CSV table of C-alpha atoms in Angstrom, one decimal:
chain,number,residue,atom,x,y,z
B,1,MET,CA,-1.9,67.8,65.8
B,2,GLU,CA,-1.4,69.0,69.4
B,3,HIS,CA,1.1,68.2,70.2
B,4,ILE,CA,2.3,70.1,66.5
B,5,LEU,CA,1.6,73.2,68.5
B,6,SER,CA,3.1,71.9,71.9
B,7,GLU,CA,6.7,72.1,70.0
B,8,ILE,CA,5.5,75.6,68.8
B,9,LYS,CA,5.2,76.7,72.1
B,10,SER,CA,8.5,75.0,73.2
B,11,VAL,CA,10.0,77.8,71.3
B,12,PRO,CA,10.9,80.5,74.1
B,13,GLY,CA,8.6,83.6,73.8
B,14,VAL,CA,5.6,81.8,71.7
B,15,MET,CA,2.8,81.9,74.1
B,16,GLY,CA,0.4,79.0,71.9
B,17,SER,CA,-0.9,79.1,68.7
B,18,TYR,CA,-4.3,77.6,66.7
B,19,VAL,CA,-5.1,76.3,64.0
B,20,TYR,CA,-8.5,78.4,62.2
B,21,ASN,CA,-10.6,77.7,59.7
B,22,SER,CA,-12.0,80.9,57.5
B,23,ARG,CA,-15.3,79.0,57.0
B,24,SER,CA,-16.1,76.9,60.6
B,25,GLY,CA,-13.0,78.6,62.9
B,26,ILE,CA,-10.4,77.3,65.6
B,27,LEU,CA,-9.6,73.9,64.9
B,28,ILE,CA,-7.5,73.1,67.5
B,29,LYS,CA,-5.7,75.2,69.9
B,30,ASP,CA,-2.8,75.2,72.1
B,31,MET,CA,-3.5,79.2,74.5
B,32,PRO,CA,-3.8,80.7,77.1
B,33,ASP,CA,-6.9,80.3,79.1
B,34,PHE,CA,-7.8,84.0,79.0
B,35,PHE,CA,-7.5,83.6,75.6
B,36,LYS,CA,-11.3,83.1,74.9
B,37,ARG,CA,-11.9,81.4,71.1
B,38,ASP,CA,-15.3,82.9,70.8
B,39,LYS,CA,-12.7,86.3,71.2
B,40,LEU,CA,-10.4,84.8,69.4
B,41,GLU,CA,-12.6,83.5,66.4
B,42,GLN,CA,-13.6,87.9,66.1
B,43,ALA,CA,-10.2,88.5,65.6
B,44,SER,CA,-9.4,85.4,63.4
B,45,ARG,CA,-11.9,87.0,60.6
B,46,HIS,CA,-9.4,90.5,60.5
B,47,ILE,CA,-6.3,88.8,60.2
B,48,VAL,CA,-7.4,86.3,57.6
B,49,LYS,CA,-8.5,89.4,55.6
B,50,VAL,CA,-5.5,91.0,55.8
B,51,TYR,CA,-3.5,88.0,55.0
B,52,SER,CA,-6.0,87.5,52.1
B,53,THR,CA,-5.8,91.3,50.8
B,54,GLY,CA,-2.2,91.0,50.8
B,55,GLU,CA,-2.9,87.2,48.7
B,56,ASN,CA,-4.5,89.4,46.2
B,57,SER,CA,-2.0,92.2,46.2
B,58,PHE,CA,1.0,89.9,46.2
B,59,ASP,CA,1.4,86.2,44.5
B,60,ASP,CA,4.1,85.5,46.8
B,61,ILE,CA,3.0,86.3,50.4
B,62,THR,CA,4.4,83.0,52.7
B,63,GLY,CA,2.8,84.9,56.4
B,64,VAL,CA,1.9,88.2,58.3
B,65,PHE,CA,3.6,88.9,61.1
B,66,PHE,CA,1.2,91.7,63.5
B,67,ASN,CA,3.2,93.9,65.8
B,68,TYR,CA,1.7,95.0,68.7
B,69,GLU,CA,3.5,96.9,72.5
B,70,ASN,CA,2.8,93.6,74.1
B,71,ALA,CA,2.7,91.1,72.0
B,72,THR,CA,3.6,89.6,67.7
B,73,ILE,CA,1.5,87.9,66.2
B,74,TYR,CA,2.0,86.0,63.0
B,75,ILE,CA,-0.6,84.1,60.6
B,76,LYS,CA,0.4,81.9,58.4
B,77,ALA,CA,-1.3,79.7,55.4
B,78,ILE,CA,-1.8,75.7,55.4
B,79,LYS,CA,-3.9,75.1,52.6
B,80,ASN,CA,-7.6,76.6,51.3
B,81,ARG,CA,-9.7,78.5,53.7
B,82,TYR,CA,-7.0,77.0,57.3
B,83,PHE,CA,-4.1,79.5,58.8
B,84,LEU,CA,-1.5,78.9,61.4
B,85,VAL,CA,-2.2,81.7,64.0
B,86,VAL,CA,0.9,82.5,66.5
B,87,PHE,CA,0.9,85.0,69.8
B,88,SER,CA,4.0,85.3,71.1
B,89,GLU,CA,5.5,88.0,73.6
B,90,SER,CA,8.5,88.9,71.0
B,91,SER,CA,9.0,88.5,67.8
B,92,LYS,CA,13.2,88.7,68.4
B,93,ASN,CA,15.0,85.4,68.1
B,94,PHE,CA,13.5,85.4,64.4
B,95,LYS,CA,14.9,82.3,63.5
B,96,LEU,CA,14.4,79.9,65.7
B,97,PHE,CA,9.9,81.1,65.3
B,98,LYS,CA,10.2,80.0,61.3
B,99,MET,CA,12.1,77.1,62.2
B,100,ALA,CA,9.3,76.0,64.5
B,101,VAL,CA,6.8,77.4,62.1
B,102,ASN,CA,8.0,75.9,59.5
B,103,SER,CA,8.2,72.8,60.4
B,104,ALA,CA,5.2,73.0,62.0
B,105,VAL,CA,2.8,74.7,58.7
B,106,ASP,CA,4.3,71.1,57.1
B,107,ASP,CA,2.7,69.5,60.4
B,108,LEU,CA,-0.2,70.5,60.3
B,109,LEU,CA,-1.1,70.0,56.4
B,110,PHE,CA,0.2,66.6,56.2
B,111,ALA,CA,-2.3,66.2,59.2
B,112,LEU,CA,-5.0,67.9,57.5
B,113,GLU,CA,-4.8,66.4,53.8
B,114,LYS,CA,-4.1,63.0,54.7
B,115,PRO,CA,-5.1,62.2,58.6
B,116,GLU,CA,-5.2,58.4,56.9
B,117,GLN,CA,-2.1,58.4,55.6
B,118,VAL,CA,-0.4,59.6,58.8
B,119,LYS,CA,-1.9,57.2,60.5
B,120,GLU,CA,-0.4,54.4,58.7
B,121,GLU,CA,3.4,55.7,58.5
B,122,SER,CA,3.4,55.6,62.5
B,123,VAL,CA,2.1,52.3,61.7
B,124,SER,CA,4.6,51.0,59.2
B,125,LYS,CA,7.4,53.6,61.0
B,126,GLU,CA,7.3,51.3,64.3
B,127,GLU,CA,7.0,48.1,62.0
B,128,VAL,CA,10.5,49.8,60.2
B,129,PHE,CA,11.6,50.8,64.1
B,130,SER,CA,11.2,47.4,65.0
B,131,ALA,CA,12.2,45.3,62.2
B,132,GLU,CA,15.6,43.5,62.9
B,133,LYS,CA,13.2,42.5,65.5
B,134,ASN,CA,13.0,38.8,63.8
B,135,GLU,CA,17.0,39.2,62.8
B,136,GLU,CA,18.6,41.0,66.7
B,137,SER,CA,15.1,40.0,68.7
B,138,ILE,CA,15.6,43.9,69.2
B,139,ASP,CA,13.2,46.6,69.1
B,140,LEU,CA,14.3,49.6,67.8
B,141,THR,CA,11.5,51.0,68.7
B,142,PRO,CA,12.4,52.4,72.4
B,143,ILE,CA,15.9,53.6,71.4
B,144,LEU,CA,14.7,56.1,68.7
B,145,THR,CA,12.3,57.2,70.7
B,146,HIS,CA,14.7,58.5,73.7
B,147,MET,CA,16.8,59.4,70.7
B,148,GLU,CA,15.3,61.6,69.2
B,149,SER,CA,13.3,62.6,72.5
B,150,SER,CA,17.2,63.5,73.7
B,151,LEU,CA,17.6,66.0,70.8
B,152,ALA,CA,15.0,67.4,71.3
B,153,LYS,CA,17.1,69.1,74.6
B,154,VAL,CA,20.1,70.4,72.9
B,155,MET,CA,17.9,71.0,69.7
B,156,GLY,CA,14.3,72.6,70.2
B,157,PRO,CA,11.5,72.4,68.3
B,158,ILE,CA,13.2,71.6,64.4
B,159,ALA,CA,14.5,68.5,66.6
B,160,LYS,CA,11.7,66.1,65.2
B,161,VAL,CA,12.9,67.6,61.4
B,162,VAL,CA,16.3,66.3,61.6
B,163,PHE,CA,15.4,63.3,63.2
B,164,ILE,CA,13.4,61.7,60.7
B,165,ASP,CA,15.9,63.8,58.3
B,166,SER,CA,18.9,61.2,60.4
B,167,VAL,CA,17.4,58.5,60.0
B,168,ASP,CA,16.4,58.6,56.9
B,169,LYS,CA,19.8,58.8,56.5
B,170,TRP,CA,21.0,55.7,58.5
B,171,LYS,CA,18.4,53.7,57.0
B,172,GLU,CA,19.8,54.6,53.1
B,173,GLY,CA,23.5,54.3,54.0
B,174,SER,CA,22.8,51.0,55.8
B,175,ASP,CA,21.0,48.4,57.5
B,176,PRO,CA,18.5,50.5,60.2
B,177,THR,CA,20.0,47.9,63.1
B,178,LEU,CA,21.3,47.8,66.2
B,179,ASN,CA,24.5,47.0,64.3
B,180,ASN,CA,24.8,50.0,62.4
B,181,ILE,CA,22.2,52.1,65.2
B,182,ASP,CA,26.6,54.1,66.1
B,183,ASN,CA,25.8,55.3,61.6
B,184,LEU,CA,23.1,56.7,63.0
B,185,VAL,CA,24.6,58.8,66.2
B,186,LYS,CA,28.0,60.3,63.1
B,187,ILE,CA,24.4,61.7,61.4
B,188,ILE,CA,23.0,62.9,63.9
B,189,ARG,CA,25.8,64.5,65.9
B,190,SER,CA,26.8,66.1,62.3
B,191,GLU,CA,23.3,67.6,62.7
B,192,ILE,CA,24.0,69.3,66.1
B,193,ASN,CA,27.2,70.2,64.9
B,194,ASN,CA,28.2,72.2,68.1
B,195,THR,CA,30.7,69.9,70.8
B,196,GLN,CA,29.3,70.8,73.8
B,197,LYS,CA,25.9,69.9,72.6
B,198,GLU,CA,27.1,66.3,71.2
B,199,GLU,CA,28.7,65.7,74.0
B,200,LYS,CA,24.9,65.8,76.3
B,201,TYR,CA,23.3,64.0,74.0
B,202,LEU,CA,25.7,61.0,74.0
B,203,GLN,CA,25.5,61.4,77.7
B,204,THR,CA,21.5,60.5,77.7
B,205,ILE,CA,21.2,58.0,75.4
B,206,SER,CA,24.6,56.1,76.2
B,207,PRO,CA,22.8,53.7,78.6
B,208,TYR,CA,20.1,53.6,76.2
B,209,LEU,CA,22.8,52.4,73.2
B,210,ASN,CA,24.7,50.3,75.8
B,211,GLN,CA,22.2,47.7,75.7
B,212,LYS,CA,24.1,46.2,72.8
V,1,MET,CA,-6.4,117.2,57.5
V,2,THR,CA,-4.3,119.8,56.9
V,3,GLU,CA,-2.7,119.2,53.6
V,4,ILE,CA,0.9,118.3,53.5
V,5,ASN,CA,3.1,120.9,51.4
V,6,GLU,CA,5.0,119.9,48.3
V,7,GLU,CA,7.9,120.9,50.2
V,8,THR,CA,7.4,118.4,53.6
V,9,LYS,CA,6.8,116.0,51.1
V,10,ASN,CA,10.2,116.2,49.2
V,11,LYS,CA,11.6,116.5,52.3
V,12,LEU,CA,9.2,113.4,53.7
V,13,SER,CA,10.7,111.4,50.7
V,14,GLU,CA,14.4,112.6,51.1
V,15,LEU,CA,14.7,111.3,54.9
V,16,LEU,CA,12.7,107.3,53.6
V,17,MET,CA,15.0,107.4,51.3
V,18,LYS,CA,17.7,108.0,53.0
V,19,ILE,CA,16.8,104.8,56.2
V,20,ASP,CA,18.7,101.4,55.2
V,21,GLY,CA,17.1,98.8,53.6
V,22,VAL,CA,14.5,101.2,52.4
V,23,LYS,CA,13.5,100.7,48.2
V,24,ASN,CA,10.2,101.9,47.4
V,25,TYR,CA,6.8,104.3,49.9
V,26,ILE,CA,3.3,105.0,49.5
V,27,PHE,CA,2.8,107.6,52.3
V,28,ILE,CA,-1.2,107.7,52.7
V,29,LYS,CA,-4.0,109.4,55.1
V,30,GLU,CA,-6.4,106.9,56.4
V,31,ASN,CA,-9.2,107.2,53.5
V,32,GLY,CA,-7.1,106.1,51.5
V,33,ASP,CA,-6.1,108.9,49.5
V,34,ILE,CA,-1.8,108.9,49.0
V,35,VAL,CA,0.3,112.2,50.3
V,36,THR,CA,3.2,110.6,48.5
V,37,HIS,CA,5.0,107.4,47.2
V,38,ASN,CA,8.4,106.7,44.9
V,39,VAL,CA,6.6,102.8,43.9
V,40,ASP,CA,4.7,102.9,39.9
V,41,GLN,CA,1.7,104.6,38.8
V,42,GLU,CA,-0.1,101.4,38.4
V,43,SER,CA,1.3,100.2,41.7
V,44,SER,CA,0.7,103.2,43.8
V,45,ASP,CA,-3.7,102.9,43.3
V,46,SER,CA,-3.9,98.7,44.4
V,47,LEU,CA,-1.1,99.5,47.6
V,48,SER,CA,-2.5,102.8,49.2
V,49,SER,CA,-5.5,100.5,49.3
V,50,VAL,CA,-4.1,97.2,50.8
V,51,THR,CA,-2.2,99.8,53.0
V,52,ALA,CA,-5.5,101.6,54.7
V,53,PHE,CA,-7.5,98.0,54.7
V,54,CYS,CA,-4.5,96.3,56.4
V,55,GLY,CA,-3.7,99.5,58.5
V,56,LEU,CA,-7.0,99.8,60.0
V,57,GLU,CA,-8.0,96.6,60.2
V,58,SER,CA,-4.5,96.0,61.7
V,59,ASN,CA,-5.9,97.8,64.6
V,60,THR,CA,-9.5,96.7,65.6
V,61,PHE,CA,-7.6,93.0,65.2
V,62,GLY,CA,-5.5,94.6,68.3
V,63,ASN,CA,-8.5,96.5,70.0
V,64,SER,CA,-10.6,93.2,70.3
V,65,MET,CA,-7.4,91.3,72.0
V,66,ASP,CA,-6.4,94.2,74.2
V,67,PHE,CA,-4.0,94.7,72.6
V,68,SER,CA,-2.5,97.9,72.5
V,69,ASN,CA,-0.5,100.3,70.3
V,70,PHE,CA,-0.3,99.0,67.4
V,71,GLN,CA,3.6,98.9,65.8
V,72,TYR,CA,3.6,97.5,62.4
V,73,LEU,CA,2.6,95.0,59.8
V,74,TYR,CA,4.4,92.6,57.6
V,75,PHE,CA,4.4,90.9,54.9
V,76,GLN,CA,6.7,88.1,54.3
V,77,ARG,CA,7.3,87.4,50.4
V,78,LYS,CA,9.3,84.7,48.6
V,79,ASN,CA,11.2,87.1,47.1
V,80,HIS,CA,12.4,89.1,50.3
V,81,GLU,CA,11.2,92.7,48.9
V,82,ASN,CA,8.5,92.6,52.1
V,83,PHE,CA,5.9,94.9,52.5
V,84,PHE,CA,4.8,96.7,55.6
V,85,ILE,CA,2.5,98.4,56.8
V,86,PHE,CA,2.9,102.0,59.7
V,87,PRO,CA,1.0,104.1,61.6
V,88,ALA,CA,1.7,107.1,61.7
V,89,SER,CA,-1.5,109.6,63.7
V,90,LYS,CA,-3.8,109.8,60.8
V,91,TYR,CA,-1.9,108.4,58.1
V,92,TYR,CA,-0.7,105.1,57.1
V,93,LEU,CA,3.2,104.5,55.1
V,94,GLY,CA,3.8,101.6,53.6
V,95,ILE,CA,7.5,99.9,52.7
V,96,ILE,CA,8.6,98.1,50.1
V,97,GLN,CA,12.1,96.4,51.9
V,98,HIS,CA,15.0,95.9,49.5
V,99,LYS,CA,15.2,91.6,49.2
V,100,ASP,CA,18.7,92.2,51.3
V,101,ALA,CA,17.9,93.8,54.3
V,102,ASP,CA,17.1,92.6,57.5
V,103,SER,CA,13.0,93.1,58.1
V,104,TYR,CA,13.6,93.4,61.9
V,105,GLU,CA,16.0,96.7,61.3
V,106,ILE,CA,13.5,97.5,59.1
V,107,ALA,CA,10.8,98.0,61.0
V,108,LYS,CA,13.2,99.4,64.2
V,109,ASN,CA,14.5,102.3,62.4
V,110,VAL,CA,10.6,103.2,60.6
V,111,SER,CA,9.4,102.6,64.4
V,112,GLY,CA,12.3,105.5,65.1
V,113,PHE,CA,11.4,107.7,62.4
V,114,ILE,CA,7.9,108.0,63.3
V,115,HIS,CA,8.6,108.6,66.8
V,116,LYS,CA,10.9,111.2,65.4
V,117,LEU,CA,8.4,112.9,63.7
V,118,ALA,CA,6.2,113.2,66.2
V,119,ARG,CA,7.7,114.6,68.6
V,120,LYS,CA,8.7,117.1,66.7
V,121,LYS,CA,5.4,118.0,65.7
V,122,SER,CA,4.5,117.8,69.0
V,123,ALA,CA,6.8,120.1,70.4
V,124,ALA,CA,6.3,122.2,66.6
V,125,ASN,CA,2.3,122.0,67.8
């Protein structure tokens, strides 16, 4: 789960985040050191109370923003008693913030509900990526990993979601082999949808693709 | 706390409804007593309690984290009629936004409105 919180932290203005359980306290955190665990746990009770009060009054709460002069706090339920809490310097870049948090909550939910499945999936992902090893004697895993990390450089924290969707589309439309990797690049370029960023992305991945 | 007269309540109501994106409002004392509102009677009791309780809890949270000056909180809702709570001296103001309104703009405009009232009040004193 650490990587999910570190992705949230990469959003401009975000100071850090943590997963809080209303019974057992902080499950995992990626916060600056000056926010001590004890203090966070004590304080979190208040915002969880606010969240729960809101849920009792409105049946469609998706999150709560608390705005102070020097900080914005966002709390969102992941599942029963589990909350994601994000500390930010400002809430101006709201769109990016919202996208990153929603994506993180999905990942956290998955990680909390099915830790075993996450492990299994990561194994099967490796297997899919290297499925053509026998056919072409080339393992696609390092290439795809590089393509994903390069995408993060041009798209930021939403890159992970975009990349997974793109790979799914690629697998649906063609065999996931190195011979068809251009199709994946096309799909990703259409997702980036910005000429300058597409060029930057192509420059970064081309040394890997040239292995063909 | 001095009582707010009917004329002031009406004026406040008129000014609040002029703010872009405001659908409904409820203005309460810190203890949850309703000063004025334009929500239906059934919702007013529940909203006044939520507004007072959440306003107080947000203040406590801010104090315990050394965050200065609680400005507002809002509940993000699927139907986009987000519910805001603003502290205003010894009162709280609850606002339900129109579903097509921009939450950032509402926060800015209502905060500006409250600051303006506070300035007027201190100038009058």
